[in-house]
GROMACS .gro file of C-alpha atoms in nm:
model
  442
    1UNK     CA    1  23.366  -5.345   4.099
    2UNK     CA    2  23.583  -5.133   4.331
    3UNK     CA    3  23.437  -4.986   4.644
    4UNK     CA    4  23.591  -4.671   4.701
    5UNK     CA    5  23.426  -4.528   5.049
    6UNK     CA    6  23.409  -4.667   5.368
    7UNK     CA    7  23.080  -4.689   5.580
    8UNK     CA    8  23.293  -4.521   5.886
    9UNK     CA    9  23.218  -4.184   5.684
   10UNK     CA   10  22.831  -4.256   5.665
   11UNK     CA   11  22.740  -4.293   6.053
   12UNK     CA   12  22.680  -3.894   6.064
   13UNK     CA   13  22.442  -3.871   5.750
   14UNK     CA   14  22.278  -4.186   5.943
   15UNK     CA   15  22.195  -4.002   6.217
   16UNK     CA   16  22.096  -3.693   6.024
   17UNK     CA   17  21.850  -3.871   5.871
   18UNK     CA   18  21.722  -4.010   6.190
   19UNK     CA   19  21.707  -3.670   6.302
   20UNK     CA   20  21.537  -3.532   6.028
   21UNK     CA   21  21.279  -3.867   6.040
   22UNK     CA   22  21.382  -3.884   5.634
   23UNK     CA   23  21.111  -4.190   5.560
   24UNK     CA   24  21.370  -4.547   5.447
   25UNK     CA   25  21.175  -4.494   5.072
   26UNK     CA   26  21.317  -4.151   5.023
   27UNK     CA   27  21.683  -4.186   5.107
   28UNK     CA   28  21.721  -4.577   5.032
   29UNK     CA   29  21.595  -4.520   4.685
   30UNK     CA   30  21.833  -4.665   4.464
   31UNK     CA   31  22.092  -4.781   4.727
   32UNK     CA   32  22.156  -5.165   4.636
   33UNK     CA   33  22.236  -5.202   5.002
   34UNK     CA   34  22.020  -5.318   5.314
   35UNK     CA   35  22.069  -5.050   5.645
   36UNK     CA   36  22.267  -5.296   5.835
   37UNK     CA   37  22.540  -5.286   5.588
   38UNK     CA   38  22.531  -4.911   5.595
   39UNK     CA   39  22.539  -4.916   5.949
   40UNK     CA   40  22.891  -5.178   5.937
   41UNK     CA   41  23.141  -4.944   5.963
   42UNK     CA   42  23.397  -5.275   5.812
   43UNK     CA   43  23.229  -5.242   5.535
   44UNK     CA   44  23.296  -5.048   5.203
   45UNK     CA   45  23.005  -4.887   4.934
   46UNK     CA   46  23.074  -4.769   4.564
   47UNK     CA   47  23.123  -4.388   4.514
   48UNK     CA   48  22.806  -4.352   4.279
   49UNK     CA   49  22.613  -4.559   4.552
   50UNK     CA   50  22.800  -4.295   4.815
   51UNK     CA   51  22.619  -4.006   4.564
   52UNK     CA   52  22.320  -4.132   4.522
   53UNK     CA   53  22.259  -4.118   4.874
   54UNK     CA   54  22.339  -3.752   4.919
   55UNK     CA   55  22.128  -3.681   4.608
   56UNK     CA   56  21.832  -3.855   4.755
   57UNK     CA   57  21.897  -3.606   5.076
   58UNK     CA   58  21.910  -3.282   4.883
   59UNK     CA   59  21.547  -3.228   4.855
   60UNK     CA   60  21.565  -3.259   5.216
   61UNK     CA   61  21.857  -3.112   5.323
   62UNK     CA   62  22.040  -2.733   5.221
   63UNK     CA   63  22.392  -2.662   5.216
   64UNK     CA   64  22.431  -2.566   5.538
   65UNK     CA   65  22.267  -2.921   5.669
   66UNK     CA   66  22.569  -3.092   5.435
   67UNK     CA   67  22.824  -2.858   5.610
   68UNK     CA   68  22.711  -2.920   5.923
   69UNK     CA   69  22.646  -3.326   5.858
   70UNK     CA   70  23.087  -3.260   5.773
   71UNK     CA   71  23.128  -3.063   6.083
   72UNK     CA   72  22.961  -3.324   6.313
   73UNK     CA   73  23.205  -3.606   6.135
   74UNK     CA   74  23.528  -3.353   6.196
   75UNK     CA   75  23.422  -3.420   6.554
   76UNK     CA   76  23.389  -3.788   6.602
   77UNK     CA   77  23.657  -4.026   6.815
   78UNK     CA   78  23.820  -4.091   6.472
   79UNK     CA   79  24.018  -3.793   6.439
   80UNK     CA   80  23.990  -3.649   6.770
   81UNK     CA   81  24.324  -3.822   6.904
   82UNK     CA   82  24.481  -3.736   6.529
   83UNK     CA   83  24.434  -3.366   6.655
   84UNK     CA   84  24.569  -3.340   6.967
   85UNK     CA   85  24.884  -3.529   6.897
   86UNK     CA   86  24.939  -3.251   6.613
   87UNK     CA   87  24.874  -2.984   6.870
   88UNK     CA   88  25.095  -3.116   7.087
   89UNK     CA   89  25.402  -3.214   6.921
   90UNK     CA   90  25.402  -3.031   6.597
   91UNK     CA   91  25.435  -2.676   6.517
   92UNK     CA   92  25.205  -2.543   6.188
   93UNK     CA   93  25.452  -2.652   5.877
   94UNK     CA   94  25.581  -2.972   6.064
   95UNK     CA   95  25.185  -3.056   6.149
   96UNK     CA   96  25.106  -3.012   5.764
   97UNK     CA   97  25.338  -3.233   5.610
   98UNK     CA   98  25.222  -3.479   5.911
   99UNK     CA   99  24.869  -3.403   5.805
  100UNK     CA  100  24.887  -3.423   5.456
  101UNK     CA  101  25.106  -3.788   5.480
  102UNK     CA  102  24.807  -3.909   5.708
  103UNK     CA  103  24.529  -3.804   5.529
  104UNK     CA  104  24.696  -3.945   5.192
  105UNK     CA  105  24.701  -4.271   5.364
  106UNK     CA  106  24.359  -4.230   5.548
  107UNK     CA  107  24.207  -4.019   5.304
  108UNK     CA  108  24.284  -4.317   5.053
  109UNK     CA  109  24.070  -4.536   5.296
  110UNK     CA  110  23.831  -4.322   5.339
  111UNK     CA  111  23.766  -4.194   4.951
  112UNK     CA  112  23.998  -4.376   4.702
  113UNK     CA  113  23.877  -4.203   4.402
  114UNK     CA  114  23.972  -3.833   4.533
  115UNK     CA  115  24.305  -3.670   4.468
  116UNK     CA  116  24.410  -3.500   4.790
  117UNK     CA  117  24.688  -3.211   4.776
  118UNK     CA  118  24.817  -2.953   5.079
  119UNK     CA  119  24.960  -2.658   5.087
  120UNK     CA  120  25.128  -2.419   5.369
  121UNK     CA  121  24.968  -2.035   5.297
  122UNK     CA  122  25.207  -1.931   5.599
  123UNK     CA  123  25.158  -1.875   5.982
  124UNK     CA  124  24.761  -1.821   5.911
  125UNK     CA  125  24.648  -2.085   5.746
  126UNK     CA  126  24.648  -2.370   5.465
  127UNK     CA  127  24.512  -2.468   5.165
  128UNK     CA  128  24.353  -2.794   5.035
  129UNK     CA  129  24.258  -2.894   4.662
  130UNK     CA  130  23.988  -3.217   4.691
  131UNK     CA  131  23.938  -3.363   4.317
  132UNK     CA  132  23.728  -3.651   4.217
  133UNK     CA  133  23.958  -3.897   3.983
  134UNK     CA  134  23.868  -3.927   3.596
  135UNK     CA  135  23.618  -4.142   3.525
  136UNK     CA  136  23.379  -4.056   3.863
  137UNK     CA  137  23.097  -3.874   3.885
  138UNK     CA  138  23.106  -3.559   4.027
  139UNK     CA  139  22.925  -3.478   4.403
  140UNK     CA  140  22.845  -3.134   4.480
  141UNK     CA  141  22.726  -3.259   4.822
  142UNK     CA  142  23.006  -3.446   4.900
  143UNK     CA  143  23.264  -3.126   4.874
  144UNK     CA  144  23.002  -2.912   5.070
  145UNK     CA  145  23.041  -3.232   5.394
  146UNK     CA  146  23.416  -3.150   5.335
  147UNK     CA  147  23.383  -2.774   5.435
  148UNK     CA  148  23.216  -2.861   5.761
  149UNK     CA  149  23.480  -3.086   5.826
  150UNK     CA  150  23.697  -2.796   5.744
  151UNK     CA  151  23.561  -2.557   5.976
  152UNK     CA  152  23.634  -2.725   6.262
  153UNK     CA  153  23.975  -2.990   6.229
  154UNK     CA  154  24.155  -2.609   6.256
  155UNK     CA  155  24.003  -2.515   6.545
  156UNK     CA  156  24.035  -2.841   6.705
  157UNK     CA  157  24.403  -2.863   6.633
  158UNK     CA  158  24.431  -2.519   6.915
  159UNK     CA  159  24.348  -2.241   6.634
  160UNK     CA  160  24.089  -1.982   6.685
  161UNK     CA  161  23.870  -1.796   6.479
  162UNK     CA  162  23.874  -2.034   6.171
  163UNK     CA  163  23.738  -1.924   5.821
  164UNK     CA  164  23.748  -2.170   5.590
  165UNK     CA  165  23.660  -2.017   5.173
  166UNK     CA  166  23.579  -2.288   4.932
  167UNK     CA  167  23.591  -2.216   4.575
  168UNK     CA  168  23.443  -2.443   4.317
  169UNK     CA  169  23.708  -2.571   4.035
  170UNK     CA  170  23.642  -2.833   3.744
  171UNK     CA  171  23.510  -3.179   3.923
  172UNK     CA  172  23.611  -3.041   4.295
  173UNK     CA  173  23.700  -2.756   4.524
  174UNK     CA  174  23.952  -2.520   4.719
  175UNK     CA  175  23.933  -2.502   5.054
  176UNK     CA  176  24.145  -2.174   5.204
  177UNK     CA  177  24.145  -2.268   5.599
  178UNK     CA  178  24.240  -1.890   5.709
  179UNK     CA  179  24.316  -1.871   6.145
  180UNK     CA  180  24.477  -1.649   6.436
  181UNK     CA  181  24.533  -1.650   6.779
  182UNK     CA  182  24.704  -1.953   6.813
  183UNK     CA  183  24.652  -2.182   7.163
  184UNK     CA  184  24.963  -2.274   7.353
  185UNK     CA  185  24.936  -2.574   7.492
  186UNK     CA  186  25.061  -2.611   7.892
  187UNK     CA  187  25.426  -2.773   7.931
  188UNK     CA  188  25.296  -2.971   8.176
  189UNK     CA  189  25.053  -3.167   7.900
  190UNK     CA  190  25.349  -3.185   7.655
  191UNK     CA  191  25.525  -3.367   7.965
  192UNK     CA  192  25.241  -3.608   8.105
  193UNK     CA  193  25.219  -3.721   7.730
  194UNK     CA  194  25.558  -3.739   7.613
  195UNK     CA  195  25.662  -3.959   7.981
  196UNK     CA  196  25.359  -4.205   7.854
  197UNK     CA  197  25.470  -4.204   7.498
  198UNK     CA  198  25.828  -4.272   7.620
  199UNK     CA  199  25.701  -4.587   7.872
  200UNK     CA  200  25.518  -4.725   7.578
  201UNK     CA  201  25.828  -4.659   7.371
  202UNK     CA  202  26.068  -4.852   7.613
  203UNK     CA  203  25.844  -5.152   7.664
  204UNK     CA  204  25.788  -5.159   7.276
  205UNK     CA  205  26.147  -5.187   7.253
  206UNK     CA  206  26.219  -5.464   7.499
  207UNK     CA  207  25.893  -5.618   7.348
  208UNK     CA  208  26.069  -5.637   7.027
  209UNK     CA  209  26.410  -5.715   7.168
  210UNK     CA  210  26.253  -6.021   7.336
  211UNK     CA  211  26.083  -6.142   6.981
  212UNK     CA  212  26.416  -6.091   6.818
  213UNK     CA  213  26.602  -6.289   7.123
  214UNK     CA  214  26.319  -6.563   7.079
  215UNK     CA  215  26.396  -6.557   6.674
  216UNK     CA  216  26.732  -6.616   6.722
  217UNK     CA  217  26.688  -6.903   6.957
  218UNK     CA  218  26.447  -7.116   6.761
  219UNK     CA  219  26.690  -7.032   6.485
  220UNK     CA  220  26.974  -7.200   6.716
  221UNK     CA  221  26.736  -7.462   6.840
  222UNK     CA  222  26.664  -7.566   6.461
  223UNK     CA  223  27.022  -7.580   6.340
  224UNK     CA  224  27.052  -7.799   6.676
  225UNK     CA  225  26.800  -8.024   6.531
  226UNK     CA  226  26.936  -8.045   6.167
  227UNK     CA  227  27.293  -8.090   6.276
  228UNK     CA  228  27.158  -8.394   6.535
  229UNK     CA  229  27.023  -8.529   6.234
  230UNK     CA  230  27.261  -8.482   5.995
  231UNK     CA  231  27.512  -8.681   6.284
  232UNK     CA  232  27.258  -8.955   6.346
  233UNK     CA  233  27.226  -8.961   5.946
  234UNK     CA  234  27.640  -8.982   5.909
  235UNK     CA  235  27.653  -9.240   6.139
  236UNK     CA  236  27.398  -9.451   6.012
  237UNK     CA  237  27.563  -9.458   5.681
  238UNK     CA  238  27.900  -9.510   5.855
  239UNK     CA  239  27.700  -9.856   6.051
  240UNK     CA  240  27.572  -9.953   5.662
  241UNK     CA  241  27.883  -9.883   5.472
  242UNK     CA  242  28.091 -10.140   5.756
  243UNK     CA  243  27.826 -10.362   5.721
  244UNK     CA  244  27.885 -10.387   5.374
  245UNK     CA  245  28.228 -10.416   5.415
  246UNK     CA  246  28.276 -10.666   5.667
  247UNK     CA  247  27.996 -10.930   5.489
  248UNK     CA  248  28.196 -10.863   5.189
  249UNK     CA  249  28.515 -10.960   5.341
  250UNK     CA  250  28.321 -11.240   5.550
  251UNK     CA  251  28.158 -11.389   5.245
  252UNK     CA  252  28.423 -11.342   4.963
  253UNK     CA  253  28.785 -11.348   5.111
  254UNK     CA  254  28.708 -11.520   5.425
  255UNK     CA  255  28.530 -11.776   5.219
  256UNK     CA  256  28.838 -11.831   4.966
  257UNK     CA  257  29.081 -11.889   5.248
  258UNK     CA  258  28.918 -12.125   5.383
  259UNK     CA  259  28.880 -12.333   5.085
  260UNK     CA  260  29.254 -12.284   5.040
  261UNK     CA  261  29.345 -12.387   5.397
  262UNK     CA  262  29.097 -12.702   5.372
  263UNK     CA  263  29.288 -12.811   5.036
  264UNK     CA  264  29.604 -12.783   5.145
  265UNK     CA  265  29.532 -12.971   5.462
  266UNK     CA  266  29.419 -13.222   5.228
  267UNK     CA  267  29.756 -13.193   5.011
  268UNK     CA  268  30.001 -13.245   5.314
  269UNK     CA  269  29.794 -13.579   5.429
  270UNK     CA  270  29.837 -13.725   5.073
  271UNK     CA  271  30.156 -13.568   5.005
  272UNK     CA  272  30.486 -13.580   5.217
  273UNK     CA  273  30.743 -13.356   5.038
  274UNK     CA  274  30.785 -13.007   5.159
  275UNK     CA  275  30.551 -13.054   5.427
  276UNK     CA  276  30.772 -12.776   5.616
  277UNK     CA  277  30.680 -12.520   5.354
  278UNK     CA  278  30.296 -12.620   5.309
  279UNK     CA  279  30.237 -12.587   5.722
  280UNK     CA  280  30.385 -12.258   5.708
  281UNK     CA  281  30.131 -12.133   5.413
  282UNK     CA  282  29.873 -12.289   5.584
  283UNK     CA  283  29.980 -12.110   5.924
  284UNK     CA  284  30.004 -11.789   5.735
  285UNK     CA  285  29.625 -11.877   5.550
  286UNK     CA  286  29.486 -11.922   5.929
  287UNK     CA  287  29.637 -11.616   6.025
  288UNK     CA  288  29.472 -11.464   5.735
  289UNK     CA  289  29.103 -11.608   5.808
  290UNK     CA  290  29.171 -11.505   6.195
  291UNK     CA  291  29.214 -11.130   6.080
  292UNK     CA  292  28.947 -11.086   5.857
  293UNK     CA  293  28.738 -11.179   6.121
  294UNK     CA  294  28.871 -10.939   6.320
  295UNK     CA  295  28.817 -10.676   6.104
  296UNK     CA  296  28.476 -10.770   5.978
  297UNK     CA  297  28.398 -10.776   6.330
  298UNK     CA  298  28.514 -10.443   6.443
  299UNK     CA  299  28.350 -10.344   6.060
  300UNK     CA  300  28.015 -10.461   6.195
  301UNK     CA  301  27.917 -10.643   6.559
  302UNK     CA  302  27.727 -10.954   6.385
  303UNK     CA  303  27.762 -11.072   6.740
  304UNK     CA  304  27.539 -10.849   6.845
  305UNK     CA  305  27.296 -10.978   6.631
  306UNK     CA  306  27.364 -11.328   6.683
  307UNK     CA  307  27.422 -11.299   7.097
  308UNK     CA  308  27.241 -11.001   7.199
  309UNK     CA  309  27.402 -10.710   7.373
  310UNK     CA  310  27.500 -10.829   7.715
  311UNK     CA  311  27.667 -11.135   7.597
  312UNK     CA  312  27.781 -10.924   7.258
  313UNK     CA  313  27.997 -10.692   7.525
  314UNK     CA  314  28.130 -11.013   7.737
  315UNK     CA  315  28.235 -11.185   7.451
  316UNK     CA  316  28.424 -10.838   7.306
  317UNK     CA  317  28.594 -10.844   7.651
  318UNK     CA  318  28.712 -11.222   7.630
  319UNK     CA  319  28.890 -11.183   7.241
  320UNK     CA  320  29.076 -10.838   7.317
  321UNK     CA  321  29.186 -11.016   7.652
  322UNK     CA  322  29.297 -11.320   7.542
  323UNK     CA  323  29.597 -11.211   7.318
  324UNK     CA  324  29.735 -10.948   7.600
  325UNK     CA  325  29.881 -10.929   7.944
  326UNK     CA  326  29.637 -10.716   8.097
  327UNK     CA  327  29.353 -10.879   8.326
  328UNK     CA  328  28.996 -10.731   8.275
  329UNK     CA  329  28.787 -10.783   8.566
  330UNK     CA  330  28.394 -10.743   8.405
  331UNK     CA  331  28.096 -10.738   8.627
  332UNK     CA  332  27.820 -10.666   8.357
  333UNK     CA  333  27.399 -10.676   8.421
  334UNK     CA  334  27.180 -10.784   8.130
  335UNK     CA  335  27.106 -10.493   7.932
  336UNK     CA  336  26.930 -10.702   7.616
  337UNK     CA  337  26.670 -10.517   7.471
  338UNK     CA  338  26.639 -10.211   7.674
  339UNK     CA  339  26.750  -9.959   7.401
  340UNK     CA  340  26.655 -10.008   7.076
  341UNK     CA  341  26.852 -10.152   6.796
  342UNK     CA  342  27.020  -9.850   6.631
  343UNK     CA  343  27.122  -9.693   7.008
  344UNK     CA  344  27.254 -10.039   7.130
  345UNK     CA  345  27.549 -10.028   6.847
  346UNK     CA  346  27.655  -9.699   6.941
  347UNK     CA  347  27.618  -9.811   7.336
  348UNK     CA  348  27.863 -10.141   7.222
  349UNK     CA  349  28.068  -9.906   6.983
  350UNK     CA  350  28.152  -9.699   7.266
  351UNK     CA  351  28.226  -9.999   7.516
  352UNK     CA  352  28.451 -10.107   7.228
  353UNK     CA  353  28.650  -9.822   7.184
  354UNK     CA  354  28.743  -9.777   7.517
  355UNK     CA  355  28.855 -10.163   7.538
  356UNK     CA  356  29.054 -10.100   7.246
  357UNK     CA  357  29.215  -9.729   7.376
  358UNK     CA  358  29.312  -9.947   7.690
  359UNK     CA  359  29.506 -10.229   7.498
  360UNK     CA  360  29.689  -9.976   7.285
  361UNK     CA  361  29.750  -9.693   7.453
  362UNK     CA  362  29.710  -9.783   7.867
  363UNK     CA  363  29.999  -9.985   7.969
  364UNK     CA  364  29.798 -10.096   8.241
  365UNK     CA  365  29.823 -10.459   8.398
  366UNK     CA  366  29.476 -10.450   8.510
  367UNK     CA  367  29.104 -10.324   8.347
  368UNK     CA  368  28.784 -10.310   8.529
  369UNK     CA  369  28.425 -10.295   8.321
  370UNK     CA  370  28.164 -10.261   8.522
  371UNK     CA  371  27.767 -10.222   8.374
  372UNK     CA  372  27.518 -10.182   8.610
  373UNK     CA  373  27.121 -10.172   8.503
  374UNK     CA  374  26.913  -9.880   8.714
  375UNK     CA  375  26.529  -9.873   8.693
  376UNK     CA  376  26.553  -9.569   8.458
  377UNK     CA  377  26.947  -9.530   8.287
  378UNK     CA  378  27.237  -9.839   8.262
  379UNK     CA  379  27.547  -9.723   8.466
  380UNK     CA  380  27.927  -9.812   8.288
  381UNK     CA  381  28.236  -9.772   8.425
  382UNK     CA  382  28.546  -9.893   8.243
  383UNK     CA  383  28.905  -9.794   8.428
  384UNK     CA  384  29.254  -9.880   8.378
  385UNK     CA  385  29.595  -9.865   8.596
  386UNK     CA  386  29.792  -9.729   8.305
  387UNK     CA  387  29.985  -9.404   8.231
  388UNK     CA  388  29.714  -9.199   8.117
  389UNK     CA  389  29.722  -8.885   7.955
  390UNK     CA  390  29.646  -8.510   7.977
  391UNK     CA  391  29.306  -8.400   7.828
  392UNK     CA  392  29.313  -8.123   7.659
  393UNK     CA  393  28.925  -8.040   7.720
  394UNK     CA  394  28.659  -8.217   7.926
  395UNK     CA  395  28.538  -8.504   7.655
  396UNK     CA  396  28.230  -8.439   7.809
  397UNK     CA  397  28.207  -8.091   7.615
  398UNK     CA  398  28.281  -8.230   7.280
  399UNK     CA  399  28.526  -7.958   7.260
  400UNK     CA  400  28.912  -8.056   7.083
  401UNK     CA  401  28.847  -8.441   7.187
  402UNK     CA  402  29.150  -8.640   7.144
  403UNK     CA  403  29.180  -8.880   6.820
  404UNK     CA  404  28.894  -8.976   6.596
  405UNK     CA  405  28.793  -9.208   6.839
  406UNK     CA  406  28.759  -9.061   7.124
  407UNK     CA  407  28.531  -8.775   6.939
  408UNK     CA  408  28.380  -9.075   6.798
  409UNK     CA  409  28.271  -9.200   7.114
  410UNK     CA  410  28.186  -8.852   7.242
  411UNK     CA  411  27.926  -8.838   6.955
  412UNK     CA  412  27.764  -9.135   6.978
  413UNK     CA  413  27.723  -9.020   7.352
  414UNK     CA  414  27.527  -8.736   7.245
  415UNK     CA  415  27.293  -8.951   7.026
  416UNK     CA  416  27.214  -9.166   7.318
  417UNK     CA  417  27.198  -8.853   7.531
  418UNK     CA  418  27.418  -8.976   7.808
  419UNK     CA  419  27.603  -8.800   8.062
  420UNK     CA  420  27.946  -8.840   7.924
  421UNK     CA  421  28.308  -8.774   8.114
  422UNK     CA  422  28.670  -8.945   8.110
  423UNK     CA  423  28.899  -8.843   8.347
  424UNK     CA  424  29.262  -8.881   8.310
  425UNK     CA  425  29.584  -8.768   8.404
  426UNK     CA  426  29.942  -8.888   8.355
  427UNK     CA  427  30.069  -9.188   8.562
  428UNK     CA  428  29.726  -9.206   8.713
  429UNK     CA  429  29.505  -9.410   8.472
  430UNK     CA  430  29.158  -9.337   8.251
  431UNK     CA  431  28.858  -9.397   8.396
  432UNK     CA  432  28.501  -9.373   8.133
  433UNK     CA  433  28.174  -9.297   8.301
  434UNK     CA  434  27.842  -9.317   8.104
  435UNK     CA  435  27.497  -9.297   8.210
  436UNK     CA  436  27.260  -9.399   7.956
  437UNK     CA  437  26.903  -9.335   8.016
  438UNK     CA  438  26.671  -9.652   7.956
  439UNK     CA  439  26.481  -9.557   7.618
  440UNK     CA  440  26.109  -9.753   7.483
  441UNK     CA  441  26.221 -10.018   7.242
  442UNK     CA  442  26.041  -9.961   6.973
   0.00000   0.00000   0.00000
């Protein structure tokens, strides 16, 4: 069942009765409820429960002792601060459309089953209709608390010589709150109030500003996250996908030309017509095998399975050497097993793109690779004496890199959250620094 009235309106008949020394038998008869939940102004009571208890008072108490229990509540700390900010800041019709939107909302609290409607009578005074919903009982008692309360909200609000008339109507009453001489309240008051209102107003506004900024950062800060993920994600498939690829061509086409190349080696010792023609298919077969290993190794580094890192990045330098006229000079620390699997291909994928910008785009005579190993981060520096070129934007920022490669590079970068910078300019050479910091292999 629904409890339509709050304790907070009971406190005052409380201490009437404790006034009064009304015996617990007399005024608890009836009342499902124990006095401490009375007393729990949290709590909430049923409006018949809320009658019963002002029926078991009437032997006890006369109208005027109802009024008066009303006039006592009027007073309390719960509406006191609801009165002077009318009295300051509102003139009379302003302060009753404030009043009657308040006490719709707290009056709901308060009673829920009673129908509430205000009305402006002019510059003297106001007029309230209280009615108890269909359905209710009705409380003679409760409207007579009401007029109390009546008397002296007025007053309170900086109106003198309040009359309130109540006329009875079909289940509830008319209160006519009549009033003259109204009280002007000093400027300076308005002032020392409105200055405090406006302080709270400001820091309630940079409070919220600063909740908003806050918003919109974790907002930032989680579409950082996603799109991390999404690129660790993209180049984790990219890794499978090449893997796929390259054991494909490994174990399929690689495979067949080599059983071609081994029978036709065969052929040309048993045969000796045409042998011109055969070595040249066989040449061209070799050639074949020699490029698909190529690509199945820049596909995926099975070396780097098979060698481990260090020896992984040597061996890289030693095949895209061998074939050119440019002379790498490598001075490279073992780096095996200090990053984990997945960050050591992007840390060779890098290395690898850089050897291969140098042999097809440098022009340089001489390379230098240098990877150093530091207690916490592994130091590389790669430079060429080639032309060079003009960067459009640091690489370092990610922003407009050069090629797919080189924002290739830049990414994988990011994943291993190095510091990240090529410098180049034209006739002057590249030069790549990295410095990866060591991570837990896990």
């Amino acid at each position: 069942m629904e409890k339509e009235v709050t304790c907070r309106i009971i406190a005052p008949i409380l201490e009437a009765i404790k006034n009064k020394e009304v015996p617990p038998e007399i005024w608890l008869k009836g009342i499902p409820y124990p006095t401490a939940c009375l007393q729990n102004k949290n709590e909430r009571i049923e409006w018949h429960v809320y009658c019963r208890l002002l029926k078991n008072l009437r032997p006890l108490f006369s109208d005027d002792d109802f009024e008066e229990i009303g006039w006592i509540w009027a007073k309390s700390p719960l509406y006191r601060p609801w009165a002077i900010m009318t009295r300051l800041f509102f003139n009379m019709g302003k302060s009753l459309h404030w009043t009657q939107a308040a006490l719709q909302r707290a009056g709901n609290q308060f009673f829920s089953c009673i129908d509430f409607r205000l009305a402006d009578m002019g510059p003297n005074g106001f007029k309230v209709t209280l009615r108890v919903k269909d359905d209710y009982e009705f409380c003679r008692e409760h409207f007579l608390f009401v007029k109390g309360a009546m008397r002296y909200v007025p007053g309170f609000k900086g109106y003198l010589d309040v009359n309130v008339k109540m006329e009875w109507i079909p289940r509830g009453a008319v209160y006519e709150n009549a009033f003259s001489r109204p009280m002007i309240t000093p400027s300076w008051l308005q002032k020392k109030v409105m200055w405090t209102l406006s302080a709270r107003s400001a820091v309630r506004g940079m409070i919220e500003a600063h909740d908003a900024l806050l918003e919109r950062y974790q907002e930032l800060e989680k579409s950082r996250r996603e799109q991390e993920q999404f690129s660790q994600k993209l180049i984790e498939s990219q890794e499978r996908e090449r893997k796929r690829i390259a054991s494909e061509l490994h174990d399929s086409l690689g495979q067949n030309l080599l059983i071609i190349s081994n029978e036709l080696a065969q052929y040309l010792e048993n045969r000796k017509s045409r042998r011109q023609d055969l070595r040249r298919i066989c040449g061209l077969i070799q050639e074949s095998i020699d490029e698909t290993r190529e690509i199945a190794q820049n596909l995926h580094p099975h070396q780097l399975e098979r060698l481990g890192l260090t020896k992984a990045i040597q061996s890289s330098i030693n095949r895209i050497a061998h074939p050119t006229v440019i002379r790498f000079d490598s001075r490279i620390d073992d780096v095996d097993q200090v990053l984990p699997p997945p960050l050591e291909i992007h840390f060779y994928r890098i290395i690898q793109e850089a050897l291969n910008n140098i042999v097809k785009h440098s022009g340089a005579s001489e390379a230098i690779v240098e990877i150093s190993r530091k207690p916490d981060q592994i130091c590389v520096v790669i430079k060429d004496n080639g032309k060079g070129f003009y960067l459009r934007q640091d690489v370092s920022t990610g922003k407009e890199p050069i090629g797919y490669g080189m924002s290739d590079m830049t990414e994988r970068a990011r994943l291993l959250k190095a510091d990240f910078k090529i410098s180049s300019n034209k006739g002057n050479g590249t030069q790549l620094n990295m410095a990866v910091p060591i991570q837990k292999v896990l």
